[in-house]
Amino acid sequence: MDVITLLPRLHLLRFPVGQAYLWRDDDALTLVDAGTIGAGRAIADAVTALGHTPGDVRRIVLTHFHEDHAGGAGEFAALSGAEVLAHHLDAPFVRGELTGPPPLFEEWELPIHAAAAQRLPEGTPVPPAAVTGVSDGEVLDFGGGARVIHVPGHTDGSIALFLPEEGVLFTGDAVAASPFDGTVIPGVFNLDRPRLLASLGTLADLGAEVACFGHGDPVVGDAAPALRGAAAVG
């Protein structure tokens, strides 16, 4: 796992598939997404290497239930004591109460998904985690007040997190950056692409300075035009 400093208070944790983000307030840390199954120990080691303890992480906020975002949540929560939060529509899948619906793949997405699936753990379900449900419009106690934004389309319970005081937006998989040229694009592997595009329009209107994606390099500085360009793809 690579640990990359984006801002003095923000680090990117990059896994073989997907990524998570660590936000530092003066008195606590917040983890946004938690990587794949087995990532909990690697996250704990990264937190320690940055001069903190796993117990300094007070909350893990999951942008959605997919295994490359929620797989490590239960393990890291057990190591840190952190509370796990997810949108109330996706929370039952993270708890293991229900099986989440698979994406409706576009034809061109199939080979991309097949390649990604080869790098994900096989044979075991995502370990369940105790989850507190959140809803659109809630404000979480980090980053000066992190606003929960419901962005359905990738999953029914996908969320983004916006820190207005910092200009930082965590998009989850509603948005991505191309691995080829870094172009900001709508997210892939969705349940409902039209809903996703509508959600992307909502994010583009926020005026974010920094956009942190579930996949691909973040945009650090003047992110809003890139988000508007992705929203215009249609």
Short mmCIF file of C-alpha atoms in Angstrom, two decimals:
data_model
loop_
_atom_site.label_atom_id
_atom_site.label_comp_id
_atom_site.label_asym_id
_atom_site.label_seq_id
_atom_site.Cartn_x
_atom_site.Cartn_y
_atom_site.Cartn_z
CA MET A 1 0.00 0.00 0.00
CA ASP A 2 1.26 3.49 -0.88
CA VAL A 3 0.72 6.44 1.46
CA ILE A 4 0.67 9.80 -0.33
CA THR A 5 0.42 13.25 1.25
CA LEU A 6 -2.17 15.37 -0.55
CA LEU A 7 -2.58 18.19 2.00
CA PRO A 8 -1.13 18.73 5.47
CA ARG A 9 -4.25 17.11 6.96
CA LEU A 10 -5.02 14.64 4.17
CA HIS A 11 -3.33 11.42 3.06
CA LEU A 12 -4.22 9.00 0.28
CA LEU A 13 -3.92 5.29 1.06
CA ARG A 14 -3.60 3.44 -2.26
CA PHE A 15 -4.29 -0.29 -2.48
CA PRO A 16 -3.78 -2.64 -5.44
CA VAL A 17 -7.49 -2.01 -6.16
CA GLY A 18 -9.05 1.21 -4.94
CA GLN A 19 -7.98 3.66 -2.28
CA ALA A 20 -8.95 5.25 1.01
CA TYR A 21 -8.29 8.62 2.62
CA LEU A 22 -7.10 9.61 6.07
CA TRP A 23 -8.15 13.04 7.37
CA ARG A 24 -6.45 14.53 10.43
CA ASP A 25 -8.11 16.94 12.82
CA ASP A 26 -6.24 18.28 15.84
CA ASP A 27 -7.78 15.71 18.17
CA ALA A 28 -8.72 12.74 15.98
CA LEU A 29 -8.45 11.01 12.62
CA THR A 30 -11.16 9.97 10.17
CA LEU A 31 -10.82 7.22 7.58
CA VAL A 32 -12.90 7.51 4.41
CA ASP A 33 -13.32 4.00 2.98
CA ALA A 34 -11.31 1.02 4.17
CA GLY A 35 -9.91 -0.94 1.23
CA THR A 36 -10.32 -4.59 0.42
CA ILE A 37 -10.54 -7.64 2.67
CA GLY A 38 -7.40 -7.85 4.77
CA ALA A 39 -6.51 -4.16 4.49
CA GLY A 40 -7.14 -3.41 8.16
CA ARG A 41 -3.62 -4.26 9.35
CA ALA A 42 -2.00 -2.30 6.51
CA ILE A 43 -4.13 0.74 7.40
CA ALA A 44 -3.14 0.42 11.05
CA ASP A 45 0.53 0.26 10.07
CA ALA A 46 0.13 3.35 7.86
CA VAL A 47 -1.54 5.28 10.69
CA THR A 48 1.33 4.31 13.00
CA ALA A 49 3.95 5.33 10.44
CA LEU A 50 2.33 8.77 10.26
CA GLY A 51 2.90 9.22 13.99
CA HIS A 52 -0.51 8.25 15.32
CA THR A 53 -2.11 5.17 16.83
CA PRO A 54 -5.00 3.19 15.33
CA GLY A 55 -7.09 4.32 18.32
CA ASP A 56 -6.74 7.91 17.11
CA VAL A 57 -9.09 7.00 14.24
CA ARG A 58 -12.54 7.78 15.64
CA ARG A 59 -14.67 6.92 12.61
CA ILE A 60 -14.60 5.05 9.30
CA VAL A 61 -17.01 6.52 6.76
CA LEU A 62 -17.83 4.19 3.88
CA THR A 63 -18.92 5.77 0.61
CA HIS A 64 -20.68 2.51 -0.38
CA PHE A 65 -20.75 -1.21 0.30
CA HIS A 66 -18.52 -2.64 -2.49
CA GLU A 67 -15.71 -4.92 -1.32
CA ASP A 68 -12.88 -2.63 -2.45
CA HIS A 69 -14.23 0.11 -0.14
CA ALA A 70 -15.80 -1.80 2.75
CA GLY A 71 -13.74 -5.01 2.85
CA GLY A 72 -11.28 -3.79 5.47
CA ALA A 73 -13.77 -1.89 7.62
CA GLY A 74 -14.56 -4.60 10.17
CA GLU A 75 -10.92 -5.55 10.63
CA PHE A 76 -9.71 -2.00 11.11
CA ALA A 77 -12.64 -1.18 13.39
CA ALA A 78 -11.63 -4.13 15.59
CA LEU A 79 -8.03 -2.86 15.69
CA SER A 80 -8.93 0.78 16.35
CA GLY A 81 -12.31 0.88 18.06
CA ALA A 82 -13.51 3.26 15.35
CA GLU A 83 -17.20 3.65 14.59
CA VAL A 84 -18.22 2.58 11.07
CA LEU A 85 -20.74 4.75 9.20
CA ALA A 86 -22.49 4.19 5.87
CA HIS A 87 -25.69 5.36 4.22
CA HIS A 88 -28.69 3.57 5.70
CA LEU A 89 -29.51 1.99 2.30
CA ASP A 90 -26.07 0.36 2.01
CA ALA A 91 -25.58 -0.38 5.72
CA PRO A 92 -27.39 -3.80 5.66
CA PHE A 93 -24.89 -5.06 3.06
CA VAL A 94 -21.91 -3.96 5.16
CA ARG A 95 -23.43 -5.60 8.25
CA GLY A 96 -23.81 -8.85 6.30
CA GLU A 97 -27.59 -8.88 6.74
CA LEU A 98 -28.22 -8.86 2.98
CA THR A 99 -26.28 -9.47 -0.21
CA GLY A 100 -25.79 -6.31 -2.23
CA PRO A 101 -27.04 -6.17 -5.83
CA PRO A 102 -24.41 -6.53 -8.57
CA PRO A 103 -23.73 -3.70 -11.03
CA LEU A 104 -25.47 -3.54 -14.39
CA PHE A 105 -22.40 -3.57 -16.60
CA GLU A 106 -22.09 -1.66 -19.83
CA GLU A 107 -20.59 -3.92 -22.52
CA TRP A 108 -17.32 -1.96 -22.56
CA GLU A 109 -16.98 -2.31 -18.77
CA LEU A 110 -16.83 -6.10 -18.74
CA PRO A 111 -13.10 -6.54 -19.55
CA ILE A 112 -12.19 -3.76 -17.09
CA HIS A 113 -14.16 -5.47 -14.35
CA ALA A 114 -12.62 -8.85 -15.16
CA ALA A 115 -9.13 -7.39 -14.82
CA ALA A 116 -9.96 -5.74 -11.49
CA ALA A 117 -11.61 -8.89 -10.13
CA GLN A 118 -8.36 -10.82 -10.59
CA ARG A 119 -6.73 -8.61 -7.96
CA LEU A 120 -9.51 -8.87 -5.36
CA PRO A 121 -9.62 -11.58 -2.68
CA GLU A 122 -11.57 -14.63 -3.78
CA GLY A 123 -13.70 -17.19 -2.04
CA THR A 124 -14.80 -15.29 1.06
CA PRO A 125 -17.54 -12.72 1.59
CA VAL A 126 -16.75 -9.27 2.91
CA PRO A 127 -16.40 -9.59 6.71
CA PRO A 128 -19.45 -7.95 8.31
CA ALA A 129 -19.03 -4.83 10.40
CA ALA A 130 -21.28 -3.06 12.87
CA VAL A 131 -22.49 0.06 11.06
CA THR A 132 -24.27 3.26 12.02
CA GLY A 133 -26.57 4.47 9.24
CA VAL A 134 -26.35 8.06 8.01
CA SER A 135 -28.57 10.08 5.67
CA ASP A 136 -28.34 12.91 3.19
CA GLY A 137 -27.65 16.28 4.77
CA GLU A 138 -26.16 15.01 8.03
CA VAL A 139 -23.01 16.81 9.18
CA LEU A 140 -20.25 14.63 10.63
CA ASP A 141 -17.80 15.89 13.21
CA PHE A 142 -14.59 16.16 11.22
CA GLY A 143 -12.96 18.61 8.83
CA GLY A 144 -14.90 21.52 10.28
CA GLY A 145 -18.18 19.75 9.52
CA ALA A 146 -18.39 17.10 6.79
CA ARG A 147 -21.69 17.15 4.95
CA VAL A 148 -23.13 13.80 3.84
CA ILE A 149 -24.39 13.99 0.25
CA HIS A 150 -26.50 11.11 -1.08
CA VAL A 151 -25.24 10.33 -4.60
CA PRO A 152 -27.21 7.27 -5.79
CA GLY A 153 -26.41 5.54 -9.04
CA HIS A 154 -23.25 3.58 -8.37
CA THR A 155 -25.16 1.95 -5.53
CA ASP A 156 -28.48 3.02 -4.06
CA GLY A 157 -26.76 4.15 -0.87
CA SER A 158 -23.63 5.78 -2.26
CA ILE A 159 -22.55 8.94 -0.48
CA ALA A 160 -20.03 11.73 -0.97
CA LEU A 161 -18.58 13.86 1.82
CA PHE A 162 -17.98 17.59 1.43
CA LEU A 163 -15.89 19.69 3.80
CA PRO A 164 -16.98 23.26 2.94
CA GLU A 165 -14.42 24.93 5.21
CA GLU A 166 -11.61 23.01 3.51
CA GLY A 167 -13.01 22.79 -0.02
CA VAL A 168 -12.41 19.03 0.03
CA LEU A 169 -14.82 16.54 -1.58
CA PHE A 170 -14.68 12.76 -1.21
CA THR A 171 -16.70 11.39 -4.13
CA GLY A 172 -16.56 7.65 -3.63
CA ASP A 173 -17.17 5.91 -6.96
CA ALA A 174 -19.58 8.51 -8.32
CA VAL A 175 -16.52 9.95 -10.06
CA ALA A 176 -13.15 8.51 -11.10
CA ALA A 177 -9.94 9.57 -12.79
CA SER A 178 -8.81 7.64 -15.86
CA PRO A 179 -5.72 5.48 -15.19
CA PHE A 180 -4.51 6.34 -18.68
CA ASP A 181 -4.48 10.13 -18.75
CA GLY A 182 -6.03 11.29 -15.47
CA THR A 183 -9.17 12.63 -17.14
CA VAL A 184 -12.02 12.97 -14.65
CA ILE A 185 -14.90 10.72 -15.72
CA PRO A 186 -18.21 9.41 -14.35
CA GLY A 187 -17.85 6.32 -12.21
CA VAL A 188 -18.22 2.85 -13.72
CA PHE A 189 -19.84 -0.45 -12.65
CA ASN A 190 -23.11 1.23 -11.68
CA LEU A 191 -26.60 0.12 -10.74
CA ASP A 192 -28.17 3.07 -12.55
CA ARG A 193 -26.01 5.24 -14.82
CA PRO A 194 -28.64 8.00 -15.38
CA ARG A 195 -28.97 8.43 -11.60
CA LEU A 196 -25.20 8.48 -11.31
CA LEU A 197 -24.93 11.28 -13.87
CA ALA A 198 -27.55 13.29 -12.00
CA SER A 199 -25.58 12.76 -8.79
CA LEU A 200 -22.41 13.87 -10.52
CA GLY A 201 -24.12 17.10 -11.50
CA THR A 202 -24.88 17.71 -7.82
CA LEU A 203 -21.21 17.26 -6.94
CA ALA A 204 -20.06 19.52 -9.76
CA ASP A 205 -22.11 22.38 -8.33
CA LEU A 206 -20.35 22.34 -4.95
CA GLY A 207 -17.31 24.32 -6.07
CA ALA A 208 -14.79 21.91 -4.55
CA GLU A 209 -11.10 22.76 -4.65
CA VAL A 210 -9.93 19.20 -3.98
CA ALA A 211 -11.71 16.09 -5.27
CA CYS A 212 -10.77 12.68 -3.86
CA PHE A 213 -11.99 9.74 -5.94
CA GLY A 214 -12.41 6.07 -5.13
CA HIS A 215 -10.20 5.23 -8.11
CA GLY A 216 -7.59 7.35 -9.85
CA ASP A 217 -5.49 10.36 -8.92
CA PRO A 218 -7.25 13.08 -6.92
CA VAL A 219 -7.52 16.61 -8.26
CA VAL A 220 -5.73 18.92 -5.81
CA GLY A 221 -6.66 22.49 -6.70
CA ASP A 222 -9.54 23.93 -8.74
CA ALA A 223 -11.39 20.60 -8.94
CA ALA A 224 -14.81 22.07 -9.80
CA PRO A 225 -14.13 22.54 -13.55
CA ALA A 226 -12.97 18.92 -13.85
CA LEU A 227 -16.13 17.72 -12.12
CA ARG A 228 -18.28 19.88 -14.39
CA GLY A 229 -16.53 18.38 -17.40
CA ALA A 230 -17.26 14.86 -16.19
CA ALA A 231 -20.89 15.76 -15.54
CA ALA A 232 -21.22 17.02 -19.10
CA VAL A 233 -20.17 13.64 -20.55
CA GLY A 234 -23.76 12.35 -20.33
#
